[in-house]
Amino acid sequence: GTVSTTLRKIAMNAQLPEGYELTVGVFNPMFSEEFAKETWWSEQYNANNGLLYLQSWHDSGAELYKNFDFSNWSLPVYFSLLNGGSSQYVDNNDDKMALIHIAPEFFQTKLRYLGSLAYGKWDDGDNGKALYSSNGLEWKYQKTSLSGEYMYKKYGHVSTLGTANADGKKEGYYLKAMYTFNPTWRALAKYSHVELYQTGLTGMRSNNYSTTALVVNYFLTPDSDIITEYQYIDADRSDGSYSIKANRVTMGWRTTF
């Protein structure tokens, strides 16, 4: 049979002159911070699978980081050159995918803008161009945190049976509100909607996923919590061939060592 191995993270970090930091290896590139820093995983037990498909980026390559400090604000910048390997619709060729992510912070880090832009080619024939972008905001004040991101991915030269060389696109967003009552209790509300293109017999169609989640975290210790989550899932396909509505309740215990 076929053996497949996935490395979660294996990388070397180097502190360079002038405050630069270099990471080389296998890691989550800084496209969507929620996925790259795995903050969603520390808050939720489940996530919108369509949103994760849009956010996720696990790759090998090099990332250069520097934080530029100014009098009243700061500008963290990440620049990456990535290989892609066999990851479909990321970079399936010998060319590199270039990614830049900026996260300027204002008002003593209470407000942050999250912006990403990536460009490369996704197909093994070097014909299909790929353009990714992400824009978001994060606001924190005392016990309240509000955040959201809109992500867009465009793939050129996608072969379909009905339309040759059509462009495919994937886009979606999430809105999240979190309130920390005390070190023991925390509550989260999150809505996400994603549209993912799919090739069909008559050309392009899209799979649409919407999820509303309500989550309560009860912390036994700072590194161990019980997560109770309710989700309402609403998904369909644009040509009407698929539709699902579901309610899901999950209770789990997570401990981080």
XYZ file of C-alpha atoms in Angstrom, residues 19-184:
166
model
C 16.079 42.075 14.919
C 15.326 39.729 12.015
C 14.268 36.131 12.668
C 14.569 33.300 10.146
C 12.614 30.042 10.221
C 13.480 27.182 7.854
C 11.700 23.835 7.724
C 8.125 22.574 7.873
C 5.585 24.864 9.565
C 2.262 26.694 9.168
C 2.932 29.817 7.058
C 1.395 33.050 8.296
C -1.554 33.330 5.899
C -4.442 33.198 8.372
C -3.175 33.831 11.898
C -6.081 31.900 13.367
C -4.800 28.752 11.661
C -1.064 29.505 11.660
C -0.991 30.191 15.407
C -3.673 27.524 16.024
C -5.732 29.917 18.140
C -8.994 28.353 16.906
C -7.842 24.997 18.282
C -7.270 26.459 21.741
C -10.796 27.921 21.720
C -12.964 25.351 19.941
C -13.295 21.585 19.823
C -14.617 21.592 16.255
C -14.432 24.053 13.400
C -16.131 24.714 10.076
C -14.371 22.169 7.841
C -14.858 24.425 4.845
C -13.237 27.321 6.702
C -10.288 25.159 7.705
C -9.877 24.099 4.084
C -9.665 27.777 3.150
C -7.422 28.819 6.057
C -5.086 25.855 6.226
C -1.580 26.135 4.838
C 1.024 23.617 5.953
C 4.220 23.840 3.950
C 7.977 23.669 3.799
C 10.224 26.606 3.059
C 11.689 29.698 4.707
C 10.063 32.555 6.624
C 11.709 35.877 7.513
C 10.168 37.965 10.313
C 10.825 41.423 11.747
C 8.828 43.758 13.968
C 9.235 47.433 13.054
C 8.546 49.685 16.057
C 7.306 53.276 15.746
C 6.317 55.870 18.312
C 2.608 54.987 18.571
C 2.324 51.699 16.684
C 4.275 48.679 15.503
C 4.415 46.674 12.269
C 5.183 42.929 12.380
C 6.066 41.654 8.887
C 6.426 38.056 7.705
C 7.829 37.140 4.273
C 7.926 33.516 3.128
C 9.126 31.482 0.144
C 7.372 28.111 0.156
C 7.727 24.829 -1.726
C 4.235 23.389 -1.511
C 5.269 19.791 -2.095
C 2.270 17.687 -3.048
C -0.323 19.980 -1.424
C -3.080 20.393 -3.994
C -3.841 23.971 -5.050
C -0.957 25.405 -3.067
C 2.170 24.925 -5.185
C 2.464 21.649 -7.070
C 5.517 22.494 -9.192
C 9.133 23.631 -9.078
C 8.252 27.318 -8.677
C 8.085 28.914 -5.264
C 5.022 30.511 -3.693
C 5.731 33.960 -2.212
C 3.713 35.099 0.812
C 3.767 38.357 2.783
C 1.796 38.929 5.981
C 1.566 42.175 7.927
C -0.117 42.746 11.290
C 0.181 46.426 12.360
C -0.783 47.043 15.996
C -2.387 50.239 17.303
C -3.490 51.589 20.703
C -1.085 49.423 22.755
C -1.946 46.305 20.693
C -5.700 46.677 21.355
C -6.385 46.908 17.597
C -4.636 44.888 14.888
C -5.029 44.702 11.129
C -4.258 41.302 9.603
C -3.314 41.300 5.930
C -1.823 38.605 3.691
C -1.005 38.353 0.006
C 0.465 35.339 -1.797
C 1.311 34.634 -5.427
C 2.611 31.627 -7.312
C 1.502 28.713 -9.485
C -0.557 25.815 -8.262
C -0.443 23.195 -11.067
C 2.262 20.770 -12.123
C 2.246 22.206 -15.667
C 3.184 25.716 -14.500
C 0.166 27.118 -16.348
C -2.158 27.955 -13.495
C -1.503 31.121 -11.515
C -2.591 31.277 -7.874
C -3.429 34.445 -5.962
C -4.365 34.380 -2.274
C -5.393 37.300 -0.093
C -6.651 37.740 3.446
C -7.866 40.804 5.332
C -8.940 40.926 8.953
C -9.239 42.895 12.161
C -8.733 41.962 15.798
C -9.859 44.155 18.705
C -9.201 43.409 22.368
C -10.445 45.397 25.338
C -10.223 44.087 28.882
C -12.154 40.765 28.860
C -13.628 41.094 25.370
C -12.090 40.031 22.063
C -13.629 40.580 18.602
C -12.045 39.354 15.381
C -12.783 38.410 11.807
C -11.064 37.574 8.535
C -12.102 37.512 4.882
C -10.051 35.167 2.681
C -9.993 34.849 -1.102
C -8.136 32.365 -3.299
C -8.120 32.394 -7.094
C -6.754 29.609 -9.327
C -6.171 30.142 -13.026
C -6.287 27.595 -15.833
C -8.506 25.079 -14.035
C -9.625 22.331 -16.420
C -13.328 21.473 -16.449
C -15.451 19.278 -18.717
C -17.791 22.102 -19.590
C -15.394 25.040 -19.731
C -11.691 24.754 -20.511
C -9.264 27.012 -18.682
C -11.825 28.509 -16.324
C -10.774 30.344 -13.169
C -11.682 28.756 -9.872
C -12.114 30.673 -6.661
C -12.542 29.942 -2.982
C -13.649 32.600 -0.543
C -15.083 32.923 2.909
C -15.030 34.722 6.218
C -15.555 34.323 9.922
C -16.705 36.639 12.714
C -15.823 35.779 16.302
C -16.638 37.258 19.706
C -15.072 35.951 22.919
C -15.546 36.998 26.535
C -13.380 35.845 29.460
C -15.370 35.966 32.692
C -12.443 34.906 34.889
C -9.471 32.523 34.687
C -11.920 29.585 34.925
